[in-house]
Every structure is written in structure tokens, then in C-alpha cells.
mmCIF file of C-alpha atoms (C1' of nucleotides) in Angstrom:
data_model
loop_
_atom_site.group_PDB
_atom_site.id
_atom_site.type_symbol
_atom_site.label_atom_id
_atom_site.label_comp_id
_atom_site.label_asym_id
_atom_site.label_seq_id
_atom_site.Cartn_x
_atom_site.Cartn_y
_atom_site.Cartn_z
ATOM 1 C CA UNK A 1 -66.583 22.433 52.278
ATOM 2 C CA UNK A 2 -63.438 20.417 51.722
ATOM 3 C CA UNK A 3 -62.500 18.362 54.774
ATOM 4 C CA UNK A 4 -60.232 15.325 55.008
ATOM 5 C CA UNK A 5 -62.245 12.988 52.708
ATOM 6 C CA UNK A 6 -62.483 15.621 49.975
ATOM 7 C CA UNK A 7 -58.769 16.513 50.216
ATOM 8 C CA UNK A 8 -57.872 12.812 50.164
ATOM 9 C CA UNK A 9 -60.021 12.364 47.026
ATOM 10 C CA UNK A 10 -58.087 15.177 45.319
ATOM 11 C CA UNK A 11 -54.806 13.618 46.466
ATOM 12 C CA UNK A 12 -55.614 10.169 45.095
ATOM 13 C CA UNK A 13 -56.661 11.600 41.736
ATOM 14 C CA UNK A 14 -53.603 13.877 41.556
ATOM 15 C CA UNK A 15 -51.387 10.877 42.330
ATOM 16 C CA UNK A 16 -52.648 9.241 39.120
ATOM 17 C CA UNK A 17 -52.774 12.416 37.041
ATOM 18 C CA UNK A 18 -49.567 14.339 37.772
ATOM 19 C CA UNK A 19 -46.925 12.170 39.480
ATOM 20 C CA UNK A 20 -43.969 11.753 37.149
ATOM 21 C CA UNK A 21 -45.016 14.729 35.033
ATOM 22 C CA UNK A 22 -42.931 17.870 34.504
ATOM 23 C CA UNK A 23 -44.387 21.333 35.069
ATOM 24 C CA UNK A 24 -44.193 23.470 31.966
ATOM 25 C CA UNK A 25 -45.657 26.771 33.156
ATOM 26 C CA UNK A 26 -47.337 28.273 36.214
ATOM 27 C CA UNK A 27 -49.627 31.294 36.364
ATOM 28 C CA UNK A 28 -50.741 32.974 39.590
ATOM 29 C CA UNK A 29 -53.389 35.700 39.568
ATOM 30 C CA UNK A 30 -54.567 37.915 42.438
ATOM 31 C CA UNK A 31 -52.552 38.599 45.567
ATOM 32 C CA UNK A 32 -54.197 36.379 48.171
ATOM 33 C CA UNK A 33 -53.671 32.740 47.172
ATOM 34 C CA UNK A 34 -49.862 32.910 47.458
ATOM 35 C CA UNK A 35 -49.337 35.146 50.476
ATOM 36 C CA UNK A 36 -46.650 33.546 52.673
ATOM 37 C CA UNK A 37 -44.004 34.583 50.149
ATOM 38 C CA UNK A 38 -43.818 36.279 46.744
ATOM 39 C CA UNK A 39 -45.779 34.490 43.970
ATOM 40 C CA UNK A 40 -42.493 34.244 42.030
ATOM 41 C CA UNK A 41 -41.198 31.773 44.615
ATOM 42 C CA UNK A 42 -44.019 29.383 43.677
ATOM 43 C CA UNK A 43 -43.717 29.872 39.923
ATOM 44 C CA UNK A 44 -39.895 29.592 39.992
ATOM 45 C CA UNK A 45 -40.007 26.454 42.165
ATOM 46 C CA UNK A 46 -42.632 24.654 40.096
ATOM 47 C CA UNK A 47 -41.546 25.600 36.575
ATOM 48 C CA UNK A 48 -39.421 22.764 35.184
ATOM 49 C CA UNK A 49 -39.981 20.632 38.310
ATOM 50 C CA UNK A 50 -41.051 16.991 38.199
ATOM 51 C CA UNK A 51 -43.776 15.840 40.640
ATOM 52 C CA UNK A 52 -42.340 13.000 42.739
ATOM 53 C CA UNK A 53 -45.362 12.145 44.878
ATOM 54 C CA UNK A 54 -48.434 13.486 46.634
ATOM 55 C CA UNK A 55 -49.093 13.585 50.344
ATOM 56 C CA UNK A 56 -51.660 14.868 52.817
ATOM 57 C CA UNK A 57 -51.615 15.998 56.459
ATOM 58 C CA UNK A 58 -55.129 16.595 57.773
ATOM 59 C CA UNK A 59 -56.677 19.038 55.304
ATOM 60 C CA UNK A 60 -53.304 20.115 53.879
ATOM 61 C CA UNK A 61 -52.410 18.683 50.465
ATOM 62 C CA UNK A 62 -48.719 18.363 49.574
ATOM 63 C CA UNK A 63 -47.023 18.038 46.177
ATOM 64 C CA UNK A 64 -43.534 16.619 46.706
ATOM 65 C CA UNK A 65 -41.060 17.590 43.993
ATOM 66 C CA UNK A 66 -37.994 15.689 42.806
ATOM 67 C CA UNK A 67 -36.029 18.872 43.612
ATOM 68 C CA UNK A 68 -36.641 18.024 47.307
ATOM 69 C CA UNK A 69 -39.019 20.921 47.744
ATOM 70 C CA UNK A 70 -42.712 20.695 48.534
ATOM 71 C CA UNK A 71 -45.760 22.731 47.558
ATOM 72 C CA UNK A 72 -48.442 22.881 50.258
ATOM 73 C CA UNK A 73 -52.063 23.579 49.299
ATOM 74 C CA UNK A 74 -54.961 24.340 51.664
ATOM 75 C CA UNK A 75 -58.429 24.656 50.130
ATOM 76 C CA UNK A 76 -60.019 26.341 53.186
ATOM 77 C CA UNK A 77 -63.697 27.148 52.556
ATOM 78 C CA UNK A 78 -64.218 27.218 48.833
ATOM 79 C CA UNK A 79 -61.029 26.051 47.111
ATOM 80 C CA UNK A 80 -61.360 23.465 44.324
ATOM 81 C CA UNK A 81 -58.841 21.711 42.091
ATOM 82 C CA UNK A 82 -59.758 20.992 38.477
ATOM 83 C CA UNK A 83 -57.942 18.905 35.903
ATOM 84 C CA UNK A 84 -58.117 20.009 32.273
ATOM 85 C CA UNK A 85 -57.154 17.533 29.585
ATOM 86 C CA UNK A 86 -55.856 20.285 27.314
ATOM 87 C CA UNK A 87 -54.735 23.896 27.712
ATOM 88 C CA UNK A 88 -57.294 25.304 25.259
ATOM 89 C CA UNK A 89 -60.258 24.629 27.574
ATOM 90 C CA UNK A 90 -61.756 27.794 29.137
ATOM 91 C CA UNK A 91 -60.823 28.833 32.666
ATOM 92 C CA UNK A 92 -63.549 28.862 35.312
ATOM 93 C CA UNK A 93 -64.338 32.114 37.100
ATOM 94 C CA UNK A 94 -62.186 32.631 40.233
ATOM 95 C CA UNK A 95 -59.251 30.589 38.922
ATOM 96 C CA UNK A 96 -56.172 31.803 40.848
ATOM 97 C CA UNK A 97 -53.457 29.264 40.004
ATOM 98 C CA UNK A 98 -52.879 27.357 36.757
ATOM 99 C CA UNK A 99 -50.215 24.639 36.637
ATOM 100 C CA UNK A 100 -49.491 23.471 33.102
ATOM 101 C CA UNK A 101 -47.661 20.215 32.376
ATOM 102 C CA UNK A 102 -45.454 19.293 29.438
ATOM 103 C CA UNK A 103 -48.145 16.971 28.019
ATOM 104 C CA UNK A 104 -50.504 19.993 27.635
ATOM 105 C CA UNK A 105 -52.712 19.019 30.599
ATOM 106 C CA UNK A 106 -53.415 21.553 33.358
ATOM 107 C CA UNK A 107 -54.454 21.640 37.003
ATOM 108 C CA UNK A 108 -56.433 24.732 37.999
ATOM 109 C CA UNK A 109 -57.066 26.111 41.490
ATOM 110 C CA UNK A 110 -60.493 27.779 41.702
ATOM 111 C CA UNK A 111 -61.424 29.638 44.893
ATOM 112 C CA UNK A 112 -64.288 32.210 45.020
ATOM 113 C CA UNK A 113 -63.696 33.239 48.647
ATOM 114 C CA UNK A 114 -59.892 33.385 48.236
ATOM 115 C CA UNK A 115 -59.257 31.862 51.676
ATOM 116 C CA UNK A 116 -57.317 29.000 50.103
ATOM 117 C CA UNK A 117 -53.545 29.081 50.097
ATOM 118 C CA UNK A 118 -50.493 27.708 48.238
ATOM 119 C CA UNK A 119 -46.918 27.952 49.453
ATOM 120 C CA UNK A 120 -43.486 26.449 48.917
ATOM 121 C CA UNK A 121 -41.994 24.492 51.806
ATOM 122 C CA UNK A 122 -39.166 22.117 52.617
ATOM 123 C CA UNK A 123 -39.787 18.328 52.685
ATOM 124 C CA UNK A 124 -40.167 18.264 56.484
ATOM 125 C CA UNK A 125 -43.059 20.787 56.273
ATOM 126 C CA UNK A 126 -42.244 22.913 59.351
ATOM 127 C CA UNK A 127 -45.454 24.931 58.917
ATOM 128 C CA UNK A 128 -47.443 21.774 59.752
ATOM 129 C CA UNK A 129 -45.515 20.690 62.836
ATOM 130 C CA UNK A 130 -48.215 22.087 65.121
ATOM 131 C CA UNK A 131 -51.055 19.925 63.812
ATOM 132 C CA UNK A 132 -52.037 16.689 65.508
ATOM 133 C CA UNK A 133 -52.085 13.102 64.184
ATOM 134 C CA UNK A 134 -53.973 12.521 60.951
ATOM 135 C CA UNK A 135 -57.540 11.295 61.491
ATOM 136 C CA UNK A 136 -57.385 8.823 58.588
ATOM 137 C CA UNK A 137 -53.928 7.277 58.347
ATOM 138 C CA UNK A 138 -52.963 7.222 62.035
ATOM 139 C CA UNK A 139 -54.573 4.946 64.620
ATOM 140 C CA UNK A 140 -56.620 5.625 67.741
ATOM 141 C CA UNK A 141 -53.462 4.831 69.745
ATOM 142 C CA UNK A 142 -51.682 7.723 68.007
ATOM 143 C CA UNK A 143 -54.605 10.057 68.679
ATOM 144 C CA UNK A 144 -54.553 9.217 72.414
ATOM 145 C CA UNK A 145 -57.817 11.085 72.889
ATOM 146 C CA UNK A 146 -58.004 10.203 76.594
ATOM 147 C CA UNK A 147 -54.797 12.164 77.193
ATOM 148 C CA UNK A 148 -55.524 14.988 74.754
ATOM 149 C CA UNK A 149 -59.052 15.608 76.066
ATOM 150 C CA UNK A 150 -58.239 15.232 79.774
ATOM 151 C CA UNK A 151 -58.926 18.408 81.781
ATOM 152 C CA UNK A 152 -60.397 20.107 78.702
ATOM 153 C CA UNK A 153 -63.625 21.934 79.550
ATOM 154 C CA UNK A 154 -64.394 23.046 75.986
ATOM 155 C CA UNK A 155 -67.143 21.223 74.094
ATOM 156 C CA UNK A 156 -66.180 17.949 72.427
ATOM 157 C CA UNK A 157 -67.253 19.499 69.146
ATOM 158 C CA UNK A 158 -64.812 22.418 69.363
ATOM 159 C CA UNK A 159 -62.054 20.041 70.535
ATOM 160 C CA UNK A 160 -62.568 17.713 67.549
ATOM 161 C CA UNK A 161 -62.474 20.753 65.234
ATOM 162 C CA UNK A 162 -59.119 21.737 66.782
ATOM 163 C CA UNK A 163 -56.531 20.496 64.260
ATOM 164 C CA UNK A 164 -53.841 20.385 66.958
ATOM 165 C CA UNK A 165 -55.741 17.585 68.722
ATOM 166 C CA UNK A 166 -56.644 15.525 65.654
ATOM 167 C CA UNK A 167 -56.134 16.690 62.066
ATOM 168 C CA UNK A 168 -58.717 16.450 59.324
ATOM 169 C CA UNK A 169 -62.189 16.812 60.840
ATOM 170 C CA UNK A 170 -64.415 19.779 59.917
ATOM 171 C CA UNK A 171 -67.955 20.786 60.737
ATOM 172 C CA UNK A 172 -69.728 18.178 58.599
ATOM 173 C CA UNK A 173 -67.782 15.123 59.721
ATOM 174 C CA UNK A 174 -67.644 16.117 63.406
ATOM 175 C CA UNK A 175 -71.460 16.225 63.469
ATOM 176 C CA UNK A 176 -71.626 12.821 61.753
ATOM 177 C CA UNK A 177 -68.986 11.313 64.071
ATOM 178 C CA UNK A 178 -70.792 12.557 67.195
ATOM 179 C CA UNK A 179 -74.113 11.152 65.950
ATOM 180 C CA UNK A 180 -72.506 7.774 65.277
ATOM 181 C CA UNK A 181 -70.930 7.886 68.760
ATOM 182 C CA UNK A 182 -74.211 8.855 70.451
ATOM 183 C CA UNK A 183 -72.468 11.836 72.107
ATOM 184 C CA UNK A 184 -73.866 15.382 72.353
ATOM 185 C CA UNK A 185 -71.733 18.098 70.771
ATOM 186 C CA UNK A 186 -71.801 20.358 73.852
ATOM 187 C CA UNK A 187 -70.384 17.800 76.314
ATOM 188 C CA UNK A 188 -67.067 18.971 77.850
ATOM 189 C CA UNK A 189 -64.196 16.905 76.450
ATOM 190 C CA UNK A 190 -62.971 15.848 79.900
ATOM 191 C CA UNK A 191 -66.407 14.430 80.796
ATOM 192 C CA UNK A 192 -66.297 11.582 78.265
ATOM 193 C CA UNK A 193 -65.925 8.089 79.723
ATOM 194 C CA UNK A 194 -63.425 5.512 78.430
ATOM 195 C CA UNK A 195 -66.310 3.694 76.780
ATOM 196 C CA UNK A 196 -67.458 6.875 75.030
ATOM 197 C CA UNK A 197 -63.899 7.678 73.875
ATOM 198 C CA UNK A 198 -63.694 4.206 72.397
ATOM 199 C CA UNK A 199 -66.979 4.717 70.539
ATOM 200 C CA UNK A 200 -65.725 8.116 69.384
ATOM 201 C CA UNK A 201 -62.472 6.694 67.997
ATOM 202 C CA UNK A 202 -64.317 3.955 66.119
ATOM 203 C CA UNK A 203 -66.768 6.517 64.725
ATOM 204 C CA UNK A 204 -63.968 8.783 63.454
ATOM 205 C CA UNK A 205 -62.369 5.875 61.589
ATOM 206 C CA UNK A 206 -65.686 4.534 60.285
ATOM 207 C CA UNK A 207 -67.101 7.837 59.078
ATOM 208 C CA UNK A 208 -63.893 8.974 57.373
ATOM 209 C CA UNK A 209 -63.293 5.629 55.657
ATOM 210 C CA UNK A 210 -66.846 5.589 54.301
ATOM 211 C CA UNK A 211 -66.632 9.232 53.201
ATOM 212 C CA UNK A 212 -63.344 8.651 51.344
ATOM 213 C CA UNK A 213 -64.887 5.591 49.699
ATOM 214 C CA UNK A 214 -67.832 7.798 48.578
ATOM 215 C CA UNK A 215 -65.417 10.501 47.290
ATOM 216 C CA UNK A 216 -66.583 13.082 49.835
ATOM 217 C CA UNK A 217 -69.751 15.089 50.419
ATOM 218 C CA UNK A 218 -71.245 17.491 47.872
ATOM 219 C CA UNK A 219 -74.022 19.656 49.312
ATOM 220 C CA UNK A 220 -76.568 21.777 47.476
ATOM 221 C CA UNK A 221 -74.108 24.692 47.199
ATOM 222 C CA UNK A 222 -71.648 22.430 45.312
ATOM 223 C CA UNK A 223 -68.718 24.051 47.144
ATOM 224 C CA UNK A 224 -66.970 20.720 46.673
ATOM 225 C CA UNK A 225 -66.743 18.764 43.445
ATOM 226 C CA UNK A 226 -63.859 16.485 42.563
ATOM 227 C CA UNK A 227 -60.961 17.239 40.197
ATOM 228 C CA UNK A 228 -63.148 16.193 37.226
ATOM 229 C CA UNK A 229 -66.065 18.429 38.349
ATOM 230 C CA UNK A 230 -68.074 15.440 39.608
ATOM 231 C CA UNK A 231 -69.915 15.445 42.971
ATOM 232 C CA UNK A 232 -69.126 13.089 45.840
ATOM 233 C CA UNK A 233 -71.894 10.892 47.240
ATOM 234 C CA UNK A 234 -71.343 10.696 51.018
ATOM 235 C CA UNK A 235 -74.076 13.338 51.529
ATOM 236 C CA UNK A 236 -76.508 10.474 50.797
ATOM 237 C CA UNK A 237 -75.199 8.726 53.921
ATOM 238 C CA UNK A 238 -75.402 11.784 56.225
ATOM 239 C CA UNK A 239 -77.402 11.107 59.380
ATOM 240 C CA UNK A 240 -77.517 14.655 60.809
ATOM 241 C CA UNK A 241 -75.625 17.258 58.759
ATOM 242 C CA UNK A 242 -78.055 19.344 56.654
ATOM 243 C CA UNK A 243 -80.946 17.155 57.919
ATOM 244 C CA UNK A 244 -82.502 19.567 60.461
ATOM 245 C CA UNK A 245 -86.209 18.821 61.161
ATOM 246 C CA UNK A 246 -85.930 15.400 59.502
ATOM 247 C CA UNK A 247 -86.353 12.112 61.434
ATOM 248 C CA UNK A 248 -83.326 10.421 62.974
ATOM 249 C CA UNK A 249 -82.324 7.240 61.139
ATOM 250 C CA UNK A 250 -81.707 5.516 64.507
ATOM 251 C CA UNK A 251 -84.507 6.572 66.867
ATOM 252 C CA UNK A 252 -86.933 8.534 64.625
ATOM 253 C CA UNK A 253 -86.472 11.628 66.822
ATOM 254 C CA UNK A 254 -86.267 14.974 65.024
ATOM 255 C CA UNK A 255 -82.791 16.250 64.090
ATOM 256 C CA UNK A 256 -82.075 19.694 65.547
ATOM 257 C CA UNK A 257 -79.755 22.438 64.377
ATOM 258 C CA UNK A 258 -78.224 24.859 66.885
ATOM 259 C CA UNK A 259 -75.345 27.355 66.997
ATOM 260 C CA UNK A 260 -72.419 26.107 69.060
ATOM 261 C CA UNK A 261 -69.160 28.005 69.256
ATOM 262 C CA UNK A 262 -70.113 30.072 66.227
ATOM 263 C CA UNK A 263 -70.744 26.976 64.086
ATOM 264 C CA UNK A 264 -73.986 25.270 63.104
ATOM 265 C CA UNK A 265 -74.355 21.911 64.823
ATOM 266 C CA UNK A 266 -76.752 19.146 63.862
ATOM 267 C CA UNK A 267 -77.702 16.431 66.341
ATOM 268 C CA UNK A 268 -80.453 14.077 67.476
ATOM 269 C CA UNK A 269 -81.678 14.968 70.998
ATOM 270 C CA UNK A 270 -83.212 11.500 71.269
ATOM 271 C CA UNK A 271 -80.097 9.358 70.943
ATOM 272 C CA UNK A 272 -77.105 11.650 71.572
ATOM 273 C CA UNK A 273 -76.360 12.107 75.282
ATOM 274 C "C1'" DG B 1 -52.276 26.817 78.897
ATOM 275 C "C1'" DT B 2 -57.030 27.287 77.726
ATOM 276 C "C1'" DA B 3 -61.311 29.298 75.980
ATOM 277 C "C1'" DT B 4 -63.633 32.525 73.240
ATOM 278 C "C1'" DG B 5 -64.313 35.988 69.715
ATOM 279 C "C1'" DT B 6 -63.140 38.070 65.323
ATOM 280 C "C1'" DA B 7 -61.276 38.883 60.631
ATOM 281 C "C1'" DC B 8 -60.707 37.171 56.246
ATOM 282 C "C1'" DC B 9 -64.147 36.721 51.721
ATOM 283 C "C1'" DT B 10 -67.812 35.847 48.147
ATOM 284 C "C1'" DG B 11 -72.152 33.808 46.732
ATOM 285 C "C1'" DC B 12 -76.640 32.907 47.859
ATOM 286 C "C1'" DG B 13 -81.219 33.253 49.780
ATOM 287 C "C1'" DG B 14 -84.699 35.775 52.294
ATOM 288 C "C1'" DG B 15 -87.041 39.964 53.324
ATOM 289 C "C1'" DC B 16 -88.583 44.315 51.976
ATOM 290 C "C1'" DT C 1 -86.407 43.975 39.962
ATOM 291 C "C1'" DG C 2 -83.034 45.516 42.981
ATOM 292 C "C1'" DC C 3 -81.031 46.391 47.299
ATOM 293 C "C1'" DC C 4 -79.567 45.072 51.908
ATOM 294 C "C1'" DC C 5 -78.446 41.854 55.317
ATOM 295 C "C1'" DG C 6 -77.203 37.526 57.449
ATOM 296 C "C1'" DC C 7 -75.204 33.178 56.901
ATOM 297 C "C1'" DA C 8 -71.917 29.611 55.434
ATOM 298 C "C1'" DG C 9 -67.093 28.038 57.639
ATOM 299 C "C1'" DG C 10 -61.143 26.756 58.429
ATOM 300 C "C1'" DT C 11 -57.519 28.971 60.236
ATOM 301 C "C1'" DA C 12 -54.691 32.507 62.442
ATOM 302 C "C1'" DC C 13 -54.548 35.790 65.628
ATOM 303 C "C1'" DA C 14 -56.004 38.732 69.578
ATOM 304 C "C1'" DT C 15 -57.881 38.993 73.971
ATOM 305 C "C1'" DA C 16 -59.484 37.488 78.515
#
DNA sequence: GTATGTACCTGCGGGC
DNA sequence: TGCCCGCAGGTACATA
């Protein structure tokens, strides 16, 4: 599933592949991918536009156009971006958006579950005002977790998944961050000590930096591969996610998998408290 | 304001 | 072999 490291990997590759290029043609198929406005708004905005830069807020990817408009992309559960070096290569099944550039290259949006979304926005991105500070580019001071988690009785796991508190973490990386912090997923947010919040902040930064460096996590279902169709490698550094019944790398206890708040959670009962 | 549950959707694996 | 069912999960929205 694409979370912050996977979206950031797409962004960095797109920065090299499409910035400065002019869009030649856009094709949208199906009715779900562009649903905040008519598909024509996207095709009309992009056709003839030059890509000025790429950006990212949490799991939202942004193409900034020289026309001072922006195209926001969210991959949700199963969305993938693919770069094709020429327009005569075959389309993958479940391709919903094709952006063709004047040099005959193309970027395709492939999304079997059709939860992913594209829309046209203004440069100040009002649709993203509600989300919290970015978990990668902002600092622990910006996150201010002590303030944001104070008086919150919900589990620390559900609070870290809440994009309004901190933007970018999903199920995989929250489990990894909590393992690295030595904190159980079902602890109420307000119960964490200052020392634990400090460990948590360091773990968020450390896990995300390493995952971006490894170009994200590709699990057995291959729901995420990069823009060239290649897998990431951070799954080889996972300590808990998708490792149920295997020994903990820290204490040799057995990793457990439970349902928490409707999500699968992986943790070590021996060294997470 | 906060917490919890549900819908959205398709592919896959397990059970029969 | 084929069918059915449950599960996977990010976000928005409804409800308590």
C-alpha cells in the first residue's frame, strides 16, 4: 500500500522525468478516478500545460503547473504510477489516466480498486488544509505530539494513522515506528510519557528516512512498485509488519498480529510496553 | 470535540 | 474446477 515513502519515491522520479515537459494529451477512463469535478476539467487543465515542479503533502502527490494550477493525486489503496518511454507500449489493465508528453513519453495511473483520485486545485491546495504537518519534511517541533496527543484516549496507533495529527503514516509504517519506539499500539495517546514521545518522534524520522532510502516497501501482493515497475526493498528491513509468528529481531519474542480499530496490527509483546 | 463504525472496491486465498 | 466468503486498507462521512 502506498504510504509516505512510496509517494515520495514517485515524486522524486517524476521530478526527474516530467518537470519542464509539456503535456500533449490526457485520457481519462471510468467515472471514479476524477470525481471531485468533471473529467474535462482535468484534461483541459493539463493539455498544453508545462509541469513546473512536483510536491507532496503526506500521501498526497502534487503536480504544480506553470499555469499556476495544481493537479493533486492520491493513490489510496492500490493506485500506481507508471512511466512509459514511448506511447506505443501496451496499457496495463486498470489504467484510468494516461498523461502523454510532447516527447512521446507517457505517465499512466493504474488502480484496480479505483479508490485513487486525481483533481485540479489552486496552488494553495485548500483541500489539504485540514491535514497535519508532514512526517518527513517537518520536524518533531512542528509535530508537537505532546500537545496533539494530550487528553486523547484513542489508541496511539489510531492517532498516528490520523492524517490531521501527522501526515504520511499508514498501517505498515505505524507498526514499524511503534516497534522501534518500544510502545504498544493500544496505549492511549495521552498516556505516553515525555520520554516515550521523544522515542516516538525519533522513530518516525528514522523509519521514514530509511524507507525512502530503500524506495518503499513492496509486499507479496506487489500493490506497490515504483514508476518503472520495480519493487522497493524496505520490506527486508521490516521488524514486525507481515512477520506474525516470527521471532523479534530485538528480544527473540514471537511477533503477534491482532485486529485493532479495524486494522491488522503487528507487535512484539516482549519488548513493546 | 472525540471515538467508533461503515462504505467504497477488486484481487486473492482458503474452504467446501 | 468453480463458487462463495472474508480479508486487505486510506479516507470521508455518519453516528453516538
